[in-house]
Amino acid sequence: MASTTKSYLDLINDCDRFPYDDPLKPLGDHFWCQIYQFMLPEDPRTHGFMLASTVKKMPWTSDFVIDHKARTVRLFSSKDNGDPATACTTAFSKLIQRIIDEDTFRVIHGTHSEPYPIIGANFSVSMERYASTLFGIVSRGAHLTVYTKTASGMKIWVPRRSSNLFTYPNCLDTTVAGGVAFGEGSFECIVREADEEASLPEDLIRKQVVHCGCISYMGLNDRGGGGETGLIAPDIMFVYDLEIPEGVVCKQNDDEVKEFYLMTVGEVKECLARAEFKTNSALVMIDFFIRHGIITAESEKNYADIIARLHRRLPLPTTPQ
Amino acid sequence: MASTTKSYLDLINDCDRFPYDDPLKPLGDHFWCQIYQFMLPEDPRTHGFMLASTVKKMPWTSDFVIDHKARTVRLFSSKDNGDPATACTTAFSKLIQRIIDEDTFRVIHGTHSEPYPIIGANFSVSMERYASTLFGIVSRGAHLTVYTKTASGMKIWVPRRSSNLFTYPNCLDTTVAGGVAFGEGSFECIVREADEEASLPEDLIRKQVVHCGCISYMGLNDRGGGGETGLIAPDIMFVYDLEIPEGVVCKQNDDEVKEFYLMTVGEVKECLARAEFKTNSALVMIDFFIRHGIITAESEKNYADIIARLHRRLPLPTTPQ
């Protein structure tokens, strides 16, 4: 098998895959003219993008109104249903139970998952994590990069994912990472995951972690994601840094991590070039390299383009109106 | 006069003013269907966006071919002209001299300025800095934020611009900033300007400055920019940080800076809210606050949107093909 050598821009192209349509191109040629917009009751904004194949296959309940001409799926909650948050959350529960019972989508693989919010909604509605990709709503992750400054330069703590994970088994990953669940803040997610995944104490995290921004991109589910490919996955990853002294060690504390490596920057670069990282965790490493002056405008000709691509403006709301 | 109170998103809206058109809107309604695309010889890519009013008023030479139907301005350099770099640079020189002689545009105010590159061009072509906004090509700046950690928290060195500057007189600014000239790298620009503007020695800059990424936005010239308003100004600002010990001082070394203040983070926030900063330098402060955990997802509801807006993908090439 030929060995892979990916540039930083290649790695971004592997992750931020939803096309950038030229606004000067005729309307009908746009990729997202072929997809369905997911809408919430009494809200003119689009909250997700669904593939036509998903809309066709979905075992819809009567809570959802599909308009094939306008290419919209609207979660209908009449005012008789009372509180829209409860009505919509219940509608998702019923639909997801039907998907599980009928085993409709591989991406759900017959399993319930933790509640995920629709972050732009005007009321507090949740659906399950695995289903969020079917509706193409914005998901949120939190990623913490832990590093140490040594006499021989910076070293970075890099875990290898367990071989039994449904998504991206055996890939390298950010030191600590997790999905931000319904009702959770991104920093609280890091506090929780740092203990679960890397045995890093809460006190250290709360006192020493630096909030460093976020990465945003529009993914299309690939084979590593498990299940159907091409599903639209807009994602925000909140990024954090933690410098720890030499001698403090990250070690696995649950069965999601196989083992931890303390890598030099050069070793991380080689693993990136060989596409050994989970696709979106590669973006976290590239962003870290940019913020720490490891990738510079002088060393990388696509510098400005890479940085813009790491912070895509999502065509979906990220806050209530 | 009522006092201004701007949010971070307001400050970004004041700077990143070129509209984001909805790709689902009919083509003719797009803002940039009303503007002219500037093209270089033997290159299908657009390198700048010109207002129709600029195209109409420009004292064109025969080197430029205007197509009002296609809404393009093409710098024509027939192969007989030899090297396209020389031919195009000469064509710009002749045109700019004519603008100066006829005093056509206030933005040029009868003055020559330093050579600026067209960064996406496939050959090494330059025009003058003041003219670049008329053609709407991508300009590049370099911005260094100098800060000190004190017992009472972080303090930031903030200069006030001289009252005799053509653009943004009397505004607050990034510690050190300048336009990246033709043939210059952004880091070399910082080395040069750090001495000129803040009396910071070259050795300190080369050893201690951290490269931290870049900001990109699509501006429309406002009143602070001097001259015509509404000109399209795509811009990349390369950002750098320098931590200096207490006691090391920034002081003016040329007549572009009136004075330096050592401000607390709270004072910088107040000056931002009162719109006292040069519009694009406000973005540099916001980006610095994000990278240093001063603005967080917990404290700012528009966090993800702000970060995406600070890193706009420019619809123009930033590297040769």
XYZ file of C-alpha atoms in Angstrom:
642
model
C 0.000 0.000 0.000
C 1.387 3.405 -0.959
C 2.031 5.593 2.062
C -0.109 8.734 2.407
C 1.468 12.176 2.602
C -1.131 14.806 3.378
C -0.533 18.547 3.466
C -2.295 20.623 6.120
C -4.726 21.820 3.442
C -5.399 18.199 2.412
C -6.312 17.393 6.018
C -8.738 20.329 6.097
C -10.247 19.252 2.777
C -10.787 15.794 4.296
C -12.879 17.330 7.079
C -14.494 20.565 5.833
C -16.136 18.771 2.896
C -19.458 20.577 2.374
C -18.848 22.493 -0.882
C -18.228 26.229 -0.981
C -20.618 27.251 -3.737
C -19.716 30.211 -5.916
C -22.475 32.805 -5.336
C -22.164 33.775 -9.011
C -23.055 30.248 -10.135
C -26.714 29.795 -11.211
C -28.870 28.892 -8.221
C -29.881 25.401 -9.368
C -26.239 24.318 -9.537
C -25.671 24.837 -5.827
C -25.080 21.734 -3.740
C -27.527 22.844 -1.090
C -30.328 23.356 -3.586
C -30.432 19.567 -3.610
C -30.866 19.141 0.111
C -33.725 19.698 2.559
C -33.770 22.410 5.173
C -34.860 21.406 8.653
C -37.052 23.992 10.424
C -38.517 24.362 13.917
C -42.041 25.622 14.718
C -42.631 29.375 14.545
C -39.043 30.092 13.469
C -38.130 31.156 9.905
C -34.477 30.085 10.323
C -33.020 26.809 9.032
C -31.546 24.631 11.803
C -30.211 21.704 9.803
C -29.522 20.295 6.338
C -30.809 16.838 5.392
C -29.896 14.676 2.423
C -32.808 13.849 0.095
C -31.996 10.159 0.656
C -32.415 10.601 4.416
C -35.758 12.376 3.982
C -36.951 9.560 1.728
C -35.896 6.746 4.050
C -36.904 8.319 7.392
C -39.868 6.564 9.113
C -41.543 9.936 9.708
C -44.238 10.373 12.349
C -47.072 12.848 11.819
C -45.208 15.424 13.950
C -43.040 16.256 10.915
C -44.340 18.057 7.824
C -42.354 17.476 4.630
C -42.684 19.895 1.713
C -40.951 18.376 -1.332
C -41.453 21.525 -3.419
C -39.915 23.935 -0.915
C -37.511 21.172 0.154
C -38.240 21.675 3.844
C -38.880 19.415 6.795
C -40.721 21.273 9.523
C -41.229 19.995 13.021
C -44.832 20.951 13.514
C -45.944 21.624 17.017
C -49.375 23.179 17.085
C -50.054 25.547 19.934
C -52.430 22.917 21.334
C -49.401 20.836 22.186
C -48.415 23.321 24.883
C -44.747 24.029 25.539
C -42.840 23.726 22.215
C -39.643 22.526 23.951
C -41.434 19.518 25.429
C -43.491 18.897 22.281
C -40.444 18.950 19.973
C -38.253 16.873 22.283
C -41.045 14.305 22.553
C -41.486 14.268 18.770
C -37.763 13.504 18.322
C -37.932 10.742 20.957
C -40.817 9.037 19.180
C -39.096 9.258 15.806
C -35.755 7.994 17.109
C -37.478 5.073 18.859
C -39.080 4.175 15.522
C -35.664 4.369 13.767
C -34.189 2.066 16.419
C -37.117 -0.364 16.285
C -36.979 -0.565 12.484
C -33.155 -0.318 12.348
C -33.477 2.269 9.568
C -30.081 3.955 9.696
C -26.675 2.443 10.293
C -25.446 5.713 11.854
C -27.828 5.034 14.774
C -26.916 1.309 14.881
C -29.907 0.472 17.062
C -28.568 2.407 20.035
C -29.796 5.334 22.119
C -27.259 8.096 22.745
C -26.941 11.149 24.999
C -29.205 14.181 24.444
C -27.846 16.874 22.126
C -29.299 20.392 21.895
C -30.268 22.321 18.772
C -28.073 25.245 19.754
C -29.763 27.929 17.661
C -33.295 27.060 18.766
C -35.382 29.656 20.568
C -36.453 27.060 23.116
C -34.636 24.279 24.875
C -35.091 21.296 22.538
C -32.991 18.139 22.462
C -32.542 15.114 20.256
C -30.081 12.229 20.519
C -26.441 12.549 19.465
C -26.449 9.815 16.815
C -29.581 11.261 15.200
C -28.192 14.796 14.999
C -26.216 13.980 11.848
C -29.364 12.756 10.081
C -30.884 16.207 10.627
C -27.616 18.032 9.898
C -27.851 20.244 12.969
C -24.789 21.958 14.474
C -22.963 19.715 16.907
C -20.417 20.881 19.459
C -17.246 19.262 20.724
C -14.615 20.335 23.243
C -10.924 19.548 22.656
C -8.052 19.998 25.103
C -4.433 19.769 23.935
C -2.028 18.943 26.770
C 1.643 19.724 26.229
C 4.932 19.924 28.115
C 7.958 22.118 27.475
C 11.127 20.056 27.782
C 14.817 20.815 27.298
C 14.529 19.229 23.852
C 11.437 21.226 22.841
C 7.687 20.971 23.137
C 6.043 17.570 23.513
C 2.334 16.814 23.090
C 0.216 14.134 24.775
C -1.530 12.122 22.047
C -3.914 9.219 22.756
C -4.793 6.346 20.455
C -8.499 5.548 20.324
C -9.627 2.075 21.296
C -10.160 -0.462 18.547
C -13.707 -1.140 19.761
C -15.021 2.420 19.227
C -17.796 2.804 16.648
C -16.227 5.974 15.177
C -12.573 6.262 14.107
C -11.251 3.161 15.924
C -7.447 3.084 16.382
C -6.982 6.673 15.217
C -4.839 9.202 17.074
C -6.815 11.928 18.830
C -6.687 15.193 20.783
C -5.405 14.636 24.360
C -8.919 15.059 25.765
C -12.075 15.445 23.683
C -15.782 14.907 23.898
C -19.148 15.963 22.587
C -20.805 18.793 24.517
C -24.123 17.378 25.712
C -27.497 19.052 26.177
C -27.376 21.553 29.052
C -23.592 21.323 29.353
C -21.017 24.084 28.812
C -17.958 23.299 26.693
C -15.538 23.934 29.560
C -17.518 21.653 31.897
C -17.302 19.003 29.193
C -13.493 19.290 29.324
C -13.455 19.022 33.126
C -15.517 15.814 32.909
C -13.625 14.240 30.014
C -10.140 15.155 31.341
C -10.735 12.907 34.314
C -12.525 10.152 32.351
C -10.057 9.976 29.465
C -6.685 11.138 30.772
C -6.824 10.950 34.599
C -6.196 14.705 34.862
C -7.567 16.119 38.128
C -10.413 18.641 38.108
C -8.449 21.167 40.162
C -5.601 21.300 37.608
C -8.070 21.724 34.745
C -10.034 24.520 36.412
C -6.912 26.475 37.393
C -4.570 26.004 34.429
C -6.534 25.421 31.226
C -6.554 28.318 28.743
C -9.661 28.901 26.583
C -8.290 29.459 23.054
C -11.268 29.883 20.720
C -13.092 27.454 18.500
C -12.840 25.736 15.124
C -15.853 25.398 12.851
C -16.369 23.378 9.684
C -19.050 21.675 7.596
C -18.321 17.982 7.431
C -19.835 15.221 5.364
C -19.865 11.900 7.202
C -17.020 9.693 5.959
C -16.363 6.000 6.424
C -14.570 6.590 9.720
C -17.766 8.073 11.157
C -19.598 4.743 10.890
C -22.910 4.350 9.115
C -24.197 6.347 6.165
C -21.682 8.556 4.364
C -22.358 12.031 3.001
C -24.570 13.106 5.923
C -24.077 16.812 6.602
C -22.257 17.507 9.857
C -21.764 21.180 10.770
C -19.498 21.210 13.815
C -18.018 23.647 16.327
C -15.004 22.454 18.324
C -14.103 24.584 21.342
C -10.343 24.412 21.842
C -8.360 24.560 25.067
C -4.667 24.342 25.949
C -3.012 22.989 29.072
C 0.711 23.151 29.742
C 1.817 20.628 32.361
C 5.279 20.166 33.881
C 7.505 17.275 32.824
C 6.683 14.331 35.033
C 2.928 14.897 35.119
C 1.470 12.102 33.017
C -1.705 11.524 31.016
C -2.971 7.939 31.374
C -6.129 6.219 30.189
C -8.945 6.003 32.698
C -11.675 4.423 30.568
C -11.939 1.982 27.679
C -12.173 4.670 24.981
C -8.406 5.242 24.993
C -5.977 2.458 24.106
C -2.777 4.237 25.167
C -1.092 7.642 25.434
C 2.088 8.785 23.669
C 4.207 11.816 24.572
C 5.170 12.959 21.062
C 7.604 15.568 19.800
C 6.184 18.184 17.428
C 8.022 16.420 14.598
C 6.351 13.118 15.445
C 2.911 14.746 15.507
C 3.640 16.290 12.085
C 4.558 12.862 10.701
C 1.385 11.297 12.097
C -0.682 14.122 10.572
C 0.979 13.615 7.182
C 0.162 9.901 7.368
C -3.491 10.739 8.190
C -3.300 8.797 11.458
C -5.445 11.308 13.367
C -9.239 11.294 13.586
C -10.173 13.748 10.828
C -11.441 16.590 13.014
C -8.750 16.091 15.662
C -6.179 16.747 12.918
C -7.738 20.215 12.618
C -7.273 20.786 16.352
C -3.562 19.962 16.013
C -3.201 22.308 13.007
C -4.933 25.111 14.937
C -2.627 24.449 17.921
C 0.417 24.610 15.631
C -0.778 27.954 14.236
C -1.464 29.510 17.639
C 1.935 28.369 18.943
C 3.937 29.602 15.957
C 4.838 26.091 14.742
C 3.079 26.694 11.422
C 3.860 30.244 10.213
C 3.090 32.409 7.190
C 6.735 31.933 6.216
C 6.631 28.111 6.370
C 3.167 27.457 4.872
C 2.044 29.042 1.621
C -1.646 28.288 2.267
C -1.495 29.874 5.753
C -4.322 32.422 5.302
C -6.535 29.938 3.487
C -5.989 27.233 6.128
C -6.866 29.625 8.959
C -10.061 30.787 7.228
C -11.079 27.182 6.537
C -10.566 26.267 10.220
C -13.155 28.909 11.155
C -15.937 28.448 8.640
C -18.978 30.624 9.112
C -21.780 28.085 9.485
C -24.927 28.817 7.454
C -27.000 27.897 10.507
C -27.754 29.868 13.676
C -25.558 29.193 16.695
C -27.556 31.300 19.169
C -31.275 31.807 19.849
C -32.815 34.722 18.000
C -23.399 63.425 22.241
C -24.667 60.046 23.384
C -21.859 57.728 24.402
C -21.321 54.638 22.236
C -21.462 51.143 23.695
C -20.423 48.562 21.155
C -20.525 44.807 21.628
C -17.719 42.690 20.177
C -20.064 41.652 17.353
C -20.876 45.330 16.673
C -17.142 46.042 16.304
C -16.817 43.186 13.815
C -19.860 44.416 11.892
C -18.162 47.841 11.677
C -15.162 46.266 9.953
C -16.280 43.129 8.066
C -18.886 45.071 6.094
C -18.982 43.382 2.664
C -22.352 41.560 2.735
C -22.647 37.815 3.186
C -25.055 36.950 0.406
C -27.427 34.053 0.882
C -26.550 31.521 -1.852
C -30.240 30.676 -2.103
C -31.128 34.271 -3.030
C -31.661 34.902 -6.774
C -28.365 35.755 -8.453
C -29.246 39.315 -9.454
C -29.905 40.276 -5.836
C -26.333 39.597 -4.784
C -24.250 42.609 -3.800
C -21.326 41.489 -5.877
C -23.387 41.141 -9.027
C -23.297 44.933 -9.008
C -19.534 45.242 -8.890
C -16.747 44.682 -11.394
C -14.238 41.876 -11.166
C -10.597 42.778 -11.717
C -8.625 40.210 -13.714
C -4.969 39.749 -14.689
C -3.723 38.568 -18.096
C -3.926 34.852 -18.837
C -5.522 34.053 -15.479
C -9.202 33.095 -15.098
C -9.259 34.049 -11.389
C -10.653 37.322 -10.021
C -8.053 39.363 -8.094
C -10.134 42.326 -6.956
C -13.610 43.825 -6.713
C -14.257 47.358 -8.005
C -17.259 49.591 -7.458
C -19.117 50.591 -10.624
C -18.559 54.241 -9.619
C -14.800 53.679 -9.514
C -14.799 52.010 -12.945
C -16.785 54.937 -14.350
C -14.544 57.631 -12.873
C -11.138 55.984 -13.468
C -8.960 57.759 -16.101
C -8.259 54.408 -17.798
C -5.283 53.941 -20.083
C -5.478 51.583 -23.052
C -3.717 48.878 -21.000
C -7.030 48.101 -19.310
C -9.967 46.443 -21.073
C -13.393 47.076 -19.569
C -16.307 44.774 -20.383
C -19.514 46.341 -19.052
C -21.610 43.312 -19.935
C -19.413 40.772 -18.155
C -18.621 43.422 -15.536
C -14.905 42.794 -15.739
C -11.808 44.971 -15.889
C -8.899 43.070 -17.387
C -5.329 44.225 -17.349
C -4.355 43.364 -20.878
C -0.764 42.597 -21.542
C -0.274 41.122 -24.978
C 2.561 38.664 -25.313
C 4.367 41.301 -27.401
C 4.852 43.242 -24.197
C 7.299 40.664 -22.913
C 7.427 39.833 -19.222
C 3.866 40.205 -17.772
C 5.195 41.260 -14.333
C 6.976 44.268 -15.777
C 4.191 45.060 -18.242
C 1.468 44.994 -15.555
C 3.506 46.930 -12.985
C 4.250 49.577 -15.622
C 0.567 49.767 -16.598
C -0.376 50.427 -12.948
C 2.350 53.100 -12.651
C 1.053 54.944 -15.703
C -2.536 54.797 -14.476
C -1.685 55.913 -10.936
C 0.375 58.804 -12.289
C -2.657 59.881 -14.304
C -4.895 59.645 -11.188
C -2.410 61.802 -9.288
C -2.053 64.330 -12.126
C -5.813 64.658 -12.511
C -6.502 64.300 -8.753
C -9.297 61.846 -9.547
C -9.698 60.050 -6.243
C -9.548 61.426 -2.719
C -8.290 58.072 -1.412
C -5.035 58.709 -3.317
C -4.932 62.405 -2.275
C -2.321 63.242 -4.903
C 0.364 61.163 -3.230
C 2.498 58.196 -4.244
C 2.675 55.355 -1.735
C 4.757 52.218 -1.219
C 4.434 49.293 -3.634
C 1.874 46.630 -2.713
C 1.742 43.180 -4.315
C -1.261 41.386 -5.788
C -0.707 38.371 -3.567
C -2.613 35.812 -5.616
C -0.984 36.737 -8.939
C 1.002 34.139 -10.835
C 3.762 36.671 -11.434
C 5.328 39.336 -9.295
C 3.174 42.413 -9.981
C 2.909 45.508 -7.808
C 0.740 48.599 -7.564
C 0.743 51.385 -4.980
C -0.819 50.991 -1.532
C -3.362 53.820 -1.826
C -4.555 52.534 -5.212
C -5.057 48.972 -3.982
C -8.439 49.838 -2.449
C -9.703 51.208 -5.775
C -9.044 47.790 -7.318
C -10.296 45.911 -4.245
C -7.296 43.605 -4.125
C -6.293 41.741 -0.953
C -4.073 43.849 1.289
C -1.952 42.505 4.114
C -1.109 43.985 7.477
C 0.983 42.742 10.405
C -0.098 43.425 13.998
C 1.905 42.797 17.168
C 0.245 42.963 20.589
C 2.737 43.615 23.387
C 1.647 42.740 26.928
C 3.051 42.370 30.430
C 1.927 40.113 33.253
C 1.829 42.061 36.517
C 0.810 41.192 40.065
C -2.506 42.931 39.353
C -3.140 41.074 36.103
C -2.300 41.421 32.422
C -1.585 44.862 30.968
C -1.460 45.730 27.271
C 0.592 48.409 25.494
C -1.796 50.578 23.461
C -0.657 53.528 21.321
C -2.742 56.504 20.238
C -2.321 57.425 16.561
C -1.100 60.906 15.688
C -3.666 63.552 14.865
C -1.941 64.279 11.559
C -2.388 60.790 10.065
C -4.563 60.562 6.936
C -6.334 57.427 8.177
C -7.917 57.069 11.624
C -6.207 60.062 13.310
C -6.278 59.997 17.134
C -7.623 56.439 17.298
C -6.169 53.777 19.583
C -4.231 51.061 17.794
C -2.412 47.722 18.073
C 0.954 48.112 19.864
C 2.838 47.758 16.574
C 1.200 47.529 13.140
C 1.964 48.185 9.520
C 1.124 47.272 5.969
C 3.177 44.424 4.517
C 4.868 45.894 1.455
C 5.758 44.286 -1.888
C 8.519 41.707 -1.441
C 8.291 41.812 2.350
C 7.296 39.001 4.721
C 4.793 39.762 7.480
C 7.258 38.945 10.246
C 9.931 41.199 8.711
C 7.301 43.937 8.632
C 6.880 43.523 12.414
C 10.642 43.655 12.999
C 10.829 46.932 11.041
C 7.748 48.554 12.568
C 8.532 47.471 16.161
C 11.629 49.638 16.072
C 10.024 52.504 14.135
C 6.825 52.726 16.160
C 7.597 51.400 19.648
C 11.407 51.460 20.050
C 11.465 47.679 20.578
C 14.852 46.195 19.632
C 15.171 43.752 16.730
C 16.843 41.113 18.861
C 13.892 40.978 21.309
C 11.400 40.735 18.446
C 13.246 37.945 16.643
C 13.703 35.838 19.794
C 10.463 36.358 21.717
C 7.594 37.128 19.342
C 5.042 34.312 18.868
C 3.330 33.908 15.470
C -0.369 33.441 16.311
C -2.297 33.211 13.031
C -4.147 35.758 10.982
C -7.462 37.579 10.831
C -9.286 38.093 7.538
C -12.277 40.238 6.674
C -13.905 42.091 3.769
C -14.054 45.781 4.600
C -15.807 48.653 2.904
C -13.874 51.910 3.262
C -15.443 54.066 5.973
C -14.949 57.722 6.821
C -11.962 56.970 9.053
C -10.141 55.529 6.048
C -10.013 58.896 4.302
C -11.293 59.454 0.776
C -14.104 57.619 -0.971
C -16.321 55.404 1.177
C -17.679 51.999 0.195
C -14.519 50.877 -1.615
C -14.032 47.139 -1.167
C -11.095 46.272 1.065
C -10.364 42.559 1.546
C -7.669 42.343 4.217
C -5.478 39.780 5.951
C -3.893 40.797 9.256
C -1.096 38.543 10.492
C -1.128 38.593 14.290
C 1.778 38.266 16.700
C 2.117 38.350 20.488
C 5.041 39.528 22.602
C 5.154 39.221 26.370
C 7.674 41.611 27.928
C 8.705 41.910 31.576
C 7.430 44.761 33.739
C 9.825 47.648 33.348
C 10.424 47.200 29.601
C 8.643 50.123 27.988
C 7.110 50.876 24.562
C 7.757 54.461 23.511
C 7.082 56.325 20.287
C 9.974 56.533 17.847
C 8.307 58.258 14.890
C 5.558 60.803 14.307
C 2.833 58.233 13.603
C 2.292 57.545 17.315
C 1.169 60.294 19.702
C 1.706 58.387 22.946
C 1.626 54.931 24.543
C -0.597 53.754 27.400
C -0.102 50.616 29.510
C -3.742 49.572 29.931
C -5.421 46.938 32.063
C -7.649 44.457 30.245
C -10.651 46.271 31.729
C -9.464 49.593 30.297
C -8.979 48.052 26.841
C -12.520 46.610 27.038
C -13.913 50.059 27.877
C -12.037 51.683 24.979
C -13.332 48.967 22.629
C -16.906 49.547 23.824
C -16.494 53.273 23.161
C -15.186 52.530 19.609
C -11.914 54.341 20.336
C -9.812 51.825 18.410
C -9.048 51.949 14.675
C -11.736 49.630 13.271
C -9.481 46.744 12.220
C -7.225 47.068 15.285
C -10.325 46.438 17.426
C -10.504 43.030 15.722
C -6.889 42.315 16.677
C -7.720 43.030 20.342
C -10.811 40.788 20.185
C -8.753 37.958 18.643
C -6.096 38.444 21.363
C -8.806 38.270 24.055
C -10.119 35.024 22.553
C -6.701 33.379 22.301
C -5.857 34.362 25.896
C -9.141 33.174 27.416
C -10.367 36.700 28.251
C -13.413 36.261 26.022
C -14.842 32.736 26.498
C -17.785 30.703 25.243
C -19.237 31.095 28.725
C -18.965 34.907 28.764
C -19.921 35.725 25.156
C -23.043 34.296 23.537
C -21.859 35.146 20.009
C -18.482 33.426 20.587
C -18.603 30.986 17.635
C -20.011 33.606 15.277
C -17.377 36.187 16.294
C -14.543 33.729 15.732
C -15.833 32.729 12.288
C -16.260 36.397 11.315
C -12.656 37.148 12.369
C -11.449 34.568 9.855
C -13.533 35.201 6.759
C -12.703 33.117 3.740
C -11.852 35.719 1.108
C -13.425 35.137 -2.308
C -10.076 36.017 -3.906
C -6.903 33.954 -4.273
C -4.194 34.459 -1.642
C -1.539 32.327 -3.332
C -0.355 31.880 -6.941
C -2.054 29.074 -8.811
